Coordinates of C-alpha atoms in Angstrom, one line a residue:
Chain L
M1 CA 23.2 -42.1 109.4
T2 CA 22.9 -40.1 106.2
A3 CA 24.0 -36.2 106.9
D4 CA 21.6 -33.6 106.1
L5 CA 22.5 -31.8 103.1
S6 CA 19.8 -29.5 102.6
V7 CA 20.4 -25.8 102.2
D8 CA 18.4 -22.7 102.3
L9 CA 18.6 -20.2 99.8
G10 CA 16.6 -17.3 101.1
H11 CA 13.0 -18.5 101.3
L12 CA 13.9 -21.4 99.0
R13 CA 14.9 -24.8 100.6
L14 CA 16.9 -27.2 98.5
R15 CA 17.4 -30.8 99.4
G16 CA 21.0 -30.7 98.7
P17 CA 23.8 -28.2 97.6
V18 CA 24.4 -29.4 94.2
I19 CA 22.5 -27.7 91.4
A20 CA 22.7 -28.3 87.5
A21 CA 24.2 -25.4 85.9
S22 CA 22.5 -23.7 82.9
G23 CA 23.4 -24.7 79.5
T24 CA 24.7 -28.0 80.7
F25 CA 21.6 -29.8 81.5
G26 CA 19.1 -28.9 78.6
Y27 CA 15.7 -28.5 80.0
G28 CA 16.1 -31.2 82.3
T29 CA 14.9 -34.0 80.1
E30 CA 18.0 -34.9 78.2
V31 CA 20.7 -36.0 80.7
P32 CA 20.7 -39.6 80.8
L33 CA 21.8 -42.0 83.8
L34 CA 21.0 -39.3 86.5
E35 CA 20.4 -40.3 89.8
R36 CA 17.8 -37.5 90.5
R37 CA 17.9 -38.0 94.2
T38 CA 21.1 -36.2 94.3
L39 CA 19.8 -33.2 92.4
A40 CA 18.9 -30.2 94.3
A41 CA 17.6 -28.2 91.5
V42 CA 18.1 -27.6 87.6
V43 CA 18.8 -24.2 86.1
S44 CA 17.3 -24.3 82.4
K45 CA 19.2 -23.7 79.3
G46 CA 19.1 -19.9 78.7
I47 CA 16.2 -18.7 77.3
F48 CA 15.0 -15.4 75.5
L49 CA 11.5 -14.0 74.8
R50 CA 11.6 -15.2 71.3
P51 CA 13.3 -18.3 69.6
R52 CA 16.9 -17.9 68.6
P53 CA 18.8 -20.1 66.1
G54 CA 22.3 -19.7 67.8
T55 CA 25.7 -19.3 66.3
P56 CA 27.2 -21.3 63.4
P57 CA 29.5 -24.1 64.0
P58 CA 32.2 -24.6 65.3
R59 CA 30.6 -23.8 68.6
I60 CA 33.1 -25.5 70.9
V61 CA 36.7 -26.1 71.2
E62 CA 38.6 -28.0 73.9
T63 CA 41.2 -26.2 75.8
P64 CA 43.6 -27.4 78.3
S65 CA 41.5 -28.5 81.3
G66 CA 38.5 -26.6 79.8
M67 CA 36.5 -25.8 76.9
L68 CA 35.3 -22.7 75.2
N69 CA 31.7 -22.3 74.0
A70 CA 29.9 -19.9 71.8
I71 CA 26.4 -21.6 71.4
G72 CA 24.7 -18.1 71.1
L73 CA 21.9 -19.1 73.4
Q74 CA 20.1 -21.1 70.9
G75 CA 16.5 -21.7 72.4
P76 CA 13.0 -22.3 71.6
G77 CA 11.2 -18.9 73.2
A78 CA 9.3 -18.5 75.9
E79 CA 6.1 -19.9 74.3
A80 CA 7.6 -23.1 73.3
L81 CA 9.3 -23.4 76.8
L82 CA 6.0 -23.2 78.6
R83 CA 4.3 -25.5 76.2
D84 CA 7.1 -28.3 76.0
Y85 CA 8.8 -28.2 79.3
A86 CA 6.9 -26.5 82.1
P87 CA 4.3 -29.2 82.4
L88 CA 7.0 -32.0 82.9
W89 CA 8.8 -29.5 85.4
S90 CA 5.7 -29.3 87.5
A91 CA 5.6 -33.0 88.3
W92 CA 9.1 -33.1 89.5
D93 CA 10.4 -33.3 93.2
F94 CA 12.9 -30.6 92.8
P95 CA 12.6 -26.9 91.5
V96 CA 13.5 -25.8 88.1
L97 CA 14.6 -22.2 87.5
V98 CA 14.5 -20.5 84.1
N99 CA 17.7 -18.8 82.9
I100 CA 16.5 -15.7 81.5
N101 CA 18.1 -13.3 78.9
G102 CA 17.2 -10.2 77.1
E103 CA 18.5 -7.5 74.9
T104 CA 16.8 -4.8 76.8
V105 CA 16.0 -4.3 80.3
E106 CA 12.2 -4.5 79.4
E107 CA 12.6 -7.7 77.5
Y108 CA 13.8 -9.3 80.8
G109 CA 10.7 -7.9 82.4
E110 CA 8.5 -9.1 79.8
L111 CA 9.8 -12.5 79.8
T112 CA 9.6 -12.7 83.5
A113 CA 5.9 -11.7 83.4
Q114 CA 5.3 -14.3 81.0
L115 CA 6.8 -17.2 82.9
D116 CA 5.7 -16.1 86.3
G117 CA 3.0 -18.2 87.9
V118 CA 3.2 -21.0 85.2
P119 CA 3.3 -24.3 87.2
G120 CA 6.7 -25.6 86.7
V121 CA 8.6 -22.5 86.9
G122 CA 10.3 -22.5 90.2
G123 CA 12.1 -19.3 89.9
F124 CA 14.8 -17.3 87.6
E125 CA 18.3 -17.3 87.1
V126 CA 19.2 -13.9 85.5
N127 CA 21.9 -14.1 82.9
I128 CA 23.3 -10.6 82.7
S129 CA 26.1 -11.6 80.4
C130 CA 24.1 -10.3 77.5
P131 CA 24.9 -7.3 75.2
N132 CA 22.7 -4.4 76.0
V133 CA 21.3 -3.3 72.5
E134 CA 20.2 -0.1 73.9
Q135 CA 23.6 0.8 75.3
G136 CA 25.7 -0.1 72.2
G137 CA 26.1 -3.7 73.0
M138 CA 27.9 -3.1 76.3
Y139 CA 27.1 -6.1 78.4
F140 CA 24.6 -5.5 81.3
G141 CA 26.8 -7.5 83.8
N142 CA 29.9 -5.2 83.2
D143 CA 27.9 -2.0 84.4
P144 CA 26.5 -2.2 88.2
R145 CA 23.7 0.4 87.1
A146 CA 22.6 -1.8 84.0
A147 CA 22.7 -5.0 86.2
A148 CA 20.7 -3.5 88.8
D149 CA 18.2 -2.2 86.2
V150 CA 17.7 -5.6 84.8
T151 CA 17.4 -7.2 88.4
R152 CA 14.7 -4.7 89.3
A153 CA 12.8 -5.4 86.1
V154 CA 12.7 -9.0 86.9
R155 CA 12.1 -8.5 90.7
R156 CA 9.0 -6.2 90.0
R157 CA 7.3 -9.1 88.1
T158 CA 7.7 -12.0 90.3
K159 CA 7.6 -13.2 93.9
L160 CA 9.7 -16.4 93.1
P161 CA 13.2 -16.7 93.7
V162 CA 15.5 -14.3 91.6
W163 CA 19.1 -15.4 91.5
V164 CA 21.5 -13.1 89.3
K165 CA 24.3 -14.8 87.5
L166 CA 27.3 -12.7 87.6
T167 CA 30.1 -12.3 85.0
P168 CA 33.7 -12.6 85.9
N169 CA 34.7 -10.4 83.0
V170 CA 34.6 -7.1 85.3
G171 CA 37.0 -5.0 87.0
D172 CA 35.2 -5.2 90.3
I173 CA 32.7 -8.0 90.9
A174 CA 32.1 -6.9 94.4
E175 CA 30.6 -3.6 93.2
V176 CA 28.1 -5.5 90.7
A177 CA 27.2 -8.1 93.3
R178 CA 26.2 -5.2 95.7
A179 CA 24.2 -3.3 93.0
V180 CA 22.0 -6.5 92.1
E181 CA 21.7 -7.4 96.1
D182 CA 20.3 -3.9 96.5
A183 CA 18.0 -4.2 93.5
G184 CA 16.3 -7.3 95.0
A185 CA 18.1 -10.5 94.1
D186 CA 17.6 -13.4 96.4
A187 CA 20.9 -15.1 95.6
L188 CA 23.9 -14.5 93.5
C189 CA 25.5 -17.1 91.3
A190 CA 29.3 -16.6 90.8
V191 CA 30.6 -16.8 88.2
N192 CA 29.6 -17.2 84.5
T193 CA 32.3 -18.2 82.0
F194 CA 35.4 -16.2 81.4
L195 CA 35.8 -14.6 77.7
G196 CA 38.4 -16.6 75.8
M197 CA 39.7 -17.3 72.4
S198 CA 41.6 -19.8 70.5
I199 CA 43.2 -19.7 67.2
D200 CA 43.5 -22.6 64.6
L201 CA 47.1 -22.6 63.0
H202 CA 45.7 -24.3 60.0
S203 CA 43.5 -21.6 58.9
F204 CA 44.9 -18.8 60.9
R205 CA 41.4 -18.0 62.2
P206 CA 39.7 -18.3 65.5
R207 CA 38.7 -21.9 66.0
L208 CA 35.0 -20.8 67.1
S209 CA 33.0 -19.2 64.3
F210 CA 31.9 -16.5 67.0
R211 CA 35.7 -15.4 67.4
T212 CA 35.4 -15.6 71.2
G213 CA 33.7 -18.0 73.6
G214 CA 33.0 -18.7 77.3
L215 CA 35.8 -20.7 79.0
S216 CA 34.4 -23.2 81.5
G217 CA 35.8 -26.4 83.2
P218 CA 38.4 -27.1 85.8
A219 CA 40.9 -24.4 84.2
I220 CA 38.7 -21.8 85.7
R221 CA 38.2 -23.1 89.0
P222 CA 40.8 -21.1 91.1
L223 CA 39.7 -18.0 89.3
A224 CA 36.0 -18.7 89.9
L225 CA 36.6 -19.7 93.6
H226 CA 38.3 -16.5 94.1
L227 CA 35.7 -14.4 92.7
A228 CA 32.9 -16.3 94.6
H229 CA 34.6 -15.8 97.7
Q230 CA 34.8 -12.1 97.1
V231 CA 31.3 -11.9 96.5
A232 CA 30.3 -14.0 99.5
R233 CA 32.3 -11.4 101.7
N234 CA 30.4 -8.4 100.0
V235 CA 26.8 -9.3 100.1
Q236 CA 24.4 -10.8 102.8
V237 CA 22.2 -12.9 100.3
P238 CA 23.2 -16.4 99.6
V239 CA 26.0 -17.1 97.0
I240 CA 25.9 -20.0 94.6
G241 CA 29.5 -21.0 93.4
I242 CA 30.2 -22.0 89.9
G243 CA 33.3 -22.8 88.0
G244 CA 34.9 -26.0 87.0
I245 CA 33.4 -28.0 89.9
A246 CA 33.8 -31.7 88.8
G247 CA 34.1 -33.4 92.1
P248 CA 33.2 -33.2 96.0
E249 CA 36.4 -31.6 97.0
D250 CA 35.9 -28.8 94.3
A251 CA 32.4 -28.3 95.6
L252 CA 33.6 -28.3 99.4
E253 CA 36.2 -25.7 98.5
F254 CA 33.5 -23.4 97.3
L255 CA 31.3 -24.0 100.1
V256 CA 34.0 -23.3 102.5
A257 CA 34.8 -20.3 100.7
G258 CA 31.4 -18.9 101.7
C259 CA 29.0 -20.4 99.2
A260 CA 25.7 -21.8 100.3
A261 CA 25.5 -24.0 97.2
V262 CA 27.2 -25.1 93.9
Q263 CA 26.2 -25.5 90.5
V264 CA 27.9 -28.3 88.5
G265 CA 28.1 -27.6 84.7
T266 CA 30.8 -28.7 82.3
A267 CA 31.5 -31.9 84.4
T268 CA 28.2 -33.2 83.2
F269 CA 29.3 -33.3 79.7
A270 CA 32.3 -35.7 80.5
D271 CA 30.3 -37.6 83.2
P272 CA 26.4 -37.7 83.0
R273 CA 26.7 -38.7 86.7
A274 CA 28.9 -36.0 87.9
I275 CA 26.3 -34.3 90.2
A276 CA 25.7 -37.6 92.0
G277 CA 29.2 -38.0 92.5
V278 CA 29.4 -34.4 93.9
H279 CA 26.5 -35.0 96.2
D280 CA 27.4 -38.4 97.4
G281 CA 31.0 -37.3 98.0
I282 CA 30.1 -34.3 100.0
A283 CA 27.7 -36.5 102.1
A284 CA 30.5 -39.0 102.7
Y285 CA 33.2 -36.3 103.6
L286 CA 30.7 -34.9 106.4
E287 CA 30.1 -38.5 107.7
S288 CA 34.0 -38.9 107.7
K289 CA 34.3 -35.7 109.9
G290 CA 31.2 -37.0 112.1
W291 CA 29.1 -34.2 111.2
T292 CA 25.3 -34.7 110.8
S293 CA 24.7 -31.5 108.8
L294 CA 26.2 -29.5 106.1
K295 CA 25.7 -26.5 108.5
E296 CA 28.7 -28.0 110.6
L297 CA 31.2 -27.2 107.7
P298 CA 33.5 -24.5 108.7
R299 CA 33.3 -21.3 106.5
Y300 CA 36.2 -19.1 105.8
L301 CA 34.9 -15.5 105.5
P302 CA 37.2 -13.2 107.2
L303 CA 35.8 -9.6 108.0
D304 CA 38.9 -7.7 107.0
Chain N
M1 CA 21.9 -45.6 76.4
F2 CA 24.3 -47.4 78.7
E3 CA 27.7 -46.3 80.5
A4 CA 30.2 -49.0 81.0
S5 CA 33.8 -49.2 82.3
A6 CA 35.0 -51.4 79.5
P7 CA 38.2 -53.1 79.1
L8 CA 40.2 -52.9 76.0
S9 CA 40.1 -56.5 74.5
E10 CA 41.2 -56.0 70.9
R11 CA 43.5 -54.0 68.7
R12 CA 44.4 -54.7 65.2
Q13 CA 45.8 -52.5 62.3
V14 CA 43.5 -52.3 59.4
A15 CA 45.1 -49.7 56.9
R16 CA 48.1 -47.4 57.2
D17 CA 47.8 -45.5 60.5
M18 CA 44.3 -46.9 60.9
F19 CA 43.4 -49.2 63.9
V20 CA 40.6 -50.8 65.3
L21 CA 40.1 -51.0 69.0
G22 CA 37.6 -53.3 70.8
F23 CA 36.1 -52.8 74.2
D24 CA 34.1 -55.5 76.2
A25 CA 30.7 -53.5 76.7
P26 CA 28.0 -56.2 76.2
A27 CA 24.9 -53.9 76.6
V28 CA 26.2 -51.2 74.3
A29 CA 27.1 -53.9 71.5
A30 CA 23.9 -55.5 71.9
A31 CA 22.0 -52.3 71.4
A32 CA 24.2 -50.6 68.7
K33 CA 22.7 -49.9 65.3
A34 CA 24.3 -48.8 62.0
G35 CA 25.3 -45.3 62.3
Q36 CA 25.1 -44.7 65.8
F37 CA 28.2 -43.8 68.1
V38 CA 29.7 -44.3 71.4
N39 CA 31.5 -41.5 73.3
L40 CA 34.5 -42.5 75.1
G41 CA 36.0 -41.0 78.4
L42 CA 39.6 -41.4 79.3
Q43 CA 40.6 -41.2 83.1
P44 CA 42.9 -39.6 83.3
G45 CA 42.5 -38.1 79.9
P46 CA 41.3 -35.1 78.1
L47 CA 38.4 -33.2 79.6
L48 CA 35.7 -34.2 77.0
R49 CA 34.6 -37.7 75.7
R50 CA 35.6 -38.5 72.2
P51 CA 32.9 -39.7 69.8
F52 CA 33.4 -42.7 67.4
S53 CA 31.0 -44.5 65.1
V54 CA 30.4 -48.1 65.9
Y55 CA 32.5 -50.1 63.6
R56 CA 31.5 -53.6 64.7
A57 CA 29.3 -54.6 67.4
G58 CA 28.8 -58.4 68.7
G59 CA 29.9 -61.0 71.0
G60 CA 29.8 -58.4 73.9
R61 CA 32.4 -56.2 72.2
V62 CA 32.0 -52.8 70.6
E63 CA 34.7 -51.8 68.2
I64 CA 35.8 -48.4 66.7
V65 CA 38.0 -47.6 63.9
L66 CA 40.6 -44.6 64.2
R67 CA 43.7 -42.8 63.4
A68 CA 45.7 -40.8 65.9
V69 CA 44.7 -37.2 65.2
G70 CA 45.0 -35.5 68.4
E71 CA 45.4 -35.9 72.3
G72 CA 42.4 -38.4 72.7
T73 CA 43.0 -40.6 69.7
S74 CA 46.9 -40.9 70.6
Q75 CA 45.9 -41.9 74.2
L76 CA 43.5 -44.5 73.0
L77 CA 46.2 -45.9 70.8
S78 CA 48.4 -46.2 73.6
L79 CA 46.0 -48.2 75.8
R80 CA 47.1 -51.8 76.8
E81 CA 44.7 -54.8 76.8
G82 CA 42.6 -54.7 79.8
D83 CA 42.9 -50.9 80.3
L84 CA 39.7 -49.4 81.2
V85 CA 37.7 -46.8 79.0
S86 CA 34.2 -45.3 79.9
V87 CA 32.0 -46.4 77.2
L88 CA 28.6 -44.4 76.8
G89 CA 26.3 -45.4 74.0
P90 CA 24.8 -46.2 71.8
L91 CA 24.1 -42.6 70.9
G92 CA 22.3 -40.8 68.1
T93 CA 20.0 -41.7 65.3
G94 CA 21.6 -44.1 62.8
F95 CA 20.6 -45.2 59.3
R96 CA 17.2 -46.2 58.4
F97 CA 16.5 -49.4 56.3
D98 CA 13.6 -50.1 54.0
P99 CA 13.2 -53.5 52.3
A100 CA 11.5 -51.7 49.5
W101 CA 14.7 -50.4 48.4
R102 CA 15.7 -53.9 47.2
S103 CA 19.4 -52.6 46.9
V104 CA 21.7 -50.3 48.8
A105 CA 25.0 -48.6 47.9
L106 CA 27.4 -47.9 50.9
V107 CA 29.6 -45.1 49.8
S108 CA 32.5 -44.2 52.1
G109 CA 35.6 -42.3 52.1
G110 CA 38.8 -42.6 54.2
L111 CA 37.6 -43.1 58.0
G112 CA 34.0 -42.8 56.7
L113 CA 34.1 -46.7 56.3
A114 CA 33.6 -46.5 60.1
P115 CA 29.8 -47.1 60.1
M116 CA 29.7 -49.4 56.9
L117 CA 30.2 -52.8 58.2
L118 CA 27.2 -52.2 60.6
A119 CA 25.3 -50.7 57.8
A120 CA 25.9 -53.8 55.5
R121 CA 24.9 -56.0 58.5
D122 CA 21.8 -54.2 59.1
A123 CA 20.9 -53.8 55.4
R124 CA 21.2 -57.5 54.8
A125 CA 19.0 -58.2 57.8
A126 CA 16.4 -56.0 56.1
G127 CA 16.9 -58.1 52.8
L128 CA 18.7 -55.6 50.9
S129 CA 21.4 -56.5 48.5
V130 CA 24.5 -54.5 49.5
H131 CA 27.1 -53.0 47.5
W132 CA 30.2 -51.0 49.2
V133 CA 32.1 -48.4 47.3
H134 CA 34.8 -47.3 49.5
G135 CA 37.7 -44.7 48.6
A136 CA 40.9 -43.7 50.0
R137 CA 44.0 -41.8 49.1
T138 CA 46.0 -44.9 48.1
A139 CA 45.8 -48.7 48.3
W140 CA 47.6 -48.5 51.8
D141 CA 44.6 -46.2 53.3
L142 CA 41.7 -48.4 52.2
G143 CA 40.5 -50.5 55.1
S144 CA 41.2 -54.3 54.7
E145 CA 38.1 -55.6 56.3
W146 CA 34.9 -56.6 54.4
D147 CA 32.6 -59.4 54.8
G148 CA 30.1 -58.5 52.1
E149 CA 29.6 -59.9 48.6
E150 CA 30.4 -56.9 46.6
A151 CA 32.9 -53.9 46.7
T152 CA 34.3 -51.6 44.7
W153 CA 37.7 -49.8 45.7
A154 CA 38.6 -46.4 44.6
T155 CA 41.8 -44.5 45.2
D156 CA 43.0 -41.0 44.3
D157 CA 46.2 -42.2 42.9
G158 CA 44.6 -45.3 41.2
S159 CA 47.0 -47.7 43.0
R160 CA 44.0 -50.0 43.7
G161 CA 40.7 -49.9 41.8
F162 CA 38.8 -46.9 40.3
Q163 CA 41.2 -44.1 40.2
G164 CA 39.1 -41.2 41.8
S165 CA 36.7 -40.5 44.5
A166 CA 34.2 -43.2 45.7
V167 CA 31.5 -40.9 44.6
A168 CA 32.7 -41.0 41.1
A169 CA 33.1 -44.7 41.4
V170 CA 29.4 -45.4 41.9
E171 CA 28.1 -46.5 38.3
E172 CA 24.8 -48.6 38.7
E173 CA 21.6 -47.3 40.1
F174 CA 20.5 -48.4 43.7
G175 CA 17.5 -48.3 45.7
A176 CA 19.1 -46.1 48.2
V177 CA 22.6 -44.6 49.2
L178 CA 24.1 -44.5 52.5
A179 CA 27.4 -42.3 52.9
C180 CA 30.0 -41.3 55.2
G181 CA 33.3 -39.7 54.9
P182 CA 34.6 -36.1 55.0
N183 CA 32.0 -33.5 54.7
P184 CA 33.2 -32.1 51.5
M185 CA 32.7 -35.6 50.1
L186 CA 29.1 -35.7 51.7
A187 CA 28.4 -32.4 50.0
A188 CA 29.1 -34.2 46.7
V189 CA 26.9 -37.0 47.6
A190 CA 24.1 -34.5 48.3
E191 CA 24.5 -33.1 44.7
R192 CA 24.2 -36.3 43.2
W193 CA 21.8 -38.2 45.5
P194 CA 19.8 -35.6 47.5
D195 CA 18.0 -38.4 49.4
A196 CA 20.9 -40.2 50.2
Q197 CA 21.6 -40.9 54.1
V198 CA 24.7 -39.3 55.2
A199 CA 26.5 -39.6 58.6
V200 CA 28.3 -36.2 59.4
E201 CA 31.0 -35.5 61.3
T202 CA 31.4 -32.3 63.9
Y203 CA 33.1 -31.5 66.8
M204 CA 31.0 -32.7 70.0
G205 CA 30.7 -31.7 73.7
C206 CA 28.6 -34.1 75.4
G207 CA 27.3 -36.5 73.0
T208 CA 23.8 -36.6 74.7
G209 CA 22.0 -33.7 73.4
V210 CA 22.4 -30.9 76.3
C211 CA 25.4 -28.8 75.1
L212 CA 24.3 -27.9 71.7
G213 CA 27.9 -27.8 70.6
C214 CA 27.5 -30.2 67.6
A215 CA 25.2 -27.9 65.6
V216 CA 24.5 -29.2 62.2
P217 CA 23.3 -26.3 59.8
L218 CA 20.0 -27.1 58.0
T219 CA 18.9 -26.0 54.6
A220 CA 15.4 -25.3 56.2
G221 CA 17.1 -22.9 58.5
G222 CA 18.5 -23.1 62.0
Y223 CA 20.4 -26.0 63.5
D224 CA 20.1 -29.4 65.2
R225 CA 22.3 -31.7 67.0
A226 CA 24.5 -34.2 65.3
C227 CA 24.5 -36.3 68.6
R228 CA 20.5 -36.7 68.7
E229 CA 18.8 -35.8 65.6
G230 CA 22.0 -37.0 63.7
P231 CA 24.6 -38.0 62.9
V232 CA 22.6 -39.5 60.1
Y233 CA 20.7 -36.9 57.8
R234 CA 19.2 -36.7 54.5
A235 CA 22.0 -35.2 52.3
A236 CA 19.9 -32.5 50.9
D237 CA 18.7 -31.5 54.4
V238 CA 22.2 -30.2 55.3
D239 CA 23.5 -26.7 54.6
W240 CA 26.8 -28.0 53.4
P241 CA 28.6 -24.6 52.9
A242 CA 27.7 -23.8 56.5
L243 CA 29.2 -26.9 58.0
P244 CA 32.8 -26.9 58.7
S245 CA 34.6 -29.0 56.1
H246 CA 37.7 -29.8 58.1
L247 CA 38.0 -30.5 61.5
Y248 CA 41.5 -30.2 63.2
Y249 CA 41.7 -32.0 66.4
T250 CA 44.7 -30.9 67.9
A251 CA 46.6 -27.5 68.4
V252 CA 50.3 -29.0 67.9
P253 CA 50.8 -30.8 64.7
V254 CA 51.7 -27.6 62.5
A255 CA 54.0 -26.1 65.1
S256 CA 57.1 -27.9 66.0
P257 CA 59.4 -30.1 63.8
S258 CA 60.8 -31.6 66.8
R259 CA 57.2 -33.1 67.6
P260 CA 56.0 -34.9 64.3
S261 CA 52.3 -35.0 63.7
P262 CA 50.8 -38.1 65.1
A263 CA 48.5 -38.1 62.0
T264 CA 51.5 -38.9 59.7
G265 CA 54.0 -40.5 62.0
G266 CA 52.5 -43.9 61.7
G267 CA 55.7 -45.5 63.3
E268 CA 55.1 -43.9 66.6
V269 CA 51.8 -45.7 67.0
P270 CA 52.0 -48.8 68.8
V271 CA 50.4 -51.8 67.0

């Protein structure tokens, strides 16, 4: 028999634990060869209220076991998103959450209000790794109070699931996690990419036109696992683990470390079937243990 | 689009440091059109796939042409017959052909020869007369394979054919121009033939349209994706100064004298 892989994230039940990470799955229509039965949910490419052109190339560079990206949140804006994609999403048998971004707290709120209630929009993942224009460009996610302000602005405008995607580029991730939990987040996603840099020794300049970029891929997995575990120990809401997950063992590590679900991102670039591989591998692992449900998986969450 | 675990079934040298590899991937081979590419995954290997223009396709086999320029290409060139590579493709939007043109010039430089054999095939199928103008640094760097009727060679040092660039070597008028080569060469193509179709080279992440890593800056503003809307563009539609003109694929070759660059150390590359 097939093990029950469904998970509950607050009031949201997903048919499996593997979610497509924002920015690695487009708007759900692009990735080929996907076995959709294994997909629990999709988080859309990050969107702002208005269209954004993105950063000049080069936008990506491969690094040891990872990649740096600085795409600049290129996107069509809320209006085009609702026109071109939401109608497609409303016919799918898994939820699509929209990854939302803003330059001000008010902009996050306004974007949420525009998307809330539109058929096809299944919830929100709040990207707090954006510079706060009103605070001299300091990232919302680096400041527990600003992170909580953004979370509240979104929470006030929707009853749909609100996930907050935490940045690892902070001193104390647990403090930010508790602040956004208190502000009403239904789940926390840990973690976003790590800030990184690579220099081109032909031009003596950064390889990315944006100078810095977000590091993803297996290179960050142990770092991300540690942070996801710290978050899981410090909040009551479910935690969704993210960071370099490419295979079922990687995902199981995050689940044992206290995560309720995982997101697969960069791995999809190399293998369009990566999500299916993770999902089916978890099922096979549970069956090999004689377990009938993911809920039987032991968790490592010491209280000290 | 297909994904196949495809065995290496062909390897031959076609110029100094330049090799053709063939993989048995019948569905990909049957579907490939000129200007499209395949994204090759190595396991074990680098994290990301490596994109290559389809050089030849037929008889169940997809061929690519490459030089060792970094980790991925070096690993590909060390494969043995029967070794498996994940072939994802055909990807991207290739060249268009219109019988009304009557004639077409294929203009390529260096590894820009990659899409030209298929372009000649598809152009002939559209009833066009084909003239290939191909340039490289020296006679040793020109590709040796061409099954068309008319070809003009150009070399920087004049060791074979016209001395100068492939663009400068084009003398006649043609109904259309299709070009591929280093981005500075394609910028020169855009100056001379704004309506030419050019196949650009960019860094690439996924190859399937999701990562937005292969951004091509457009004169109309904004970016689109070399892997989906491209890699073939109308030459004048690309904002050439904003497109990186030189792509460096590896972090090591400038660093250590004890570790010579694979791009110049032809003797290291198994034939």
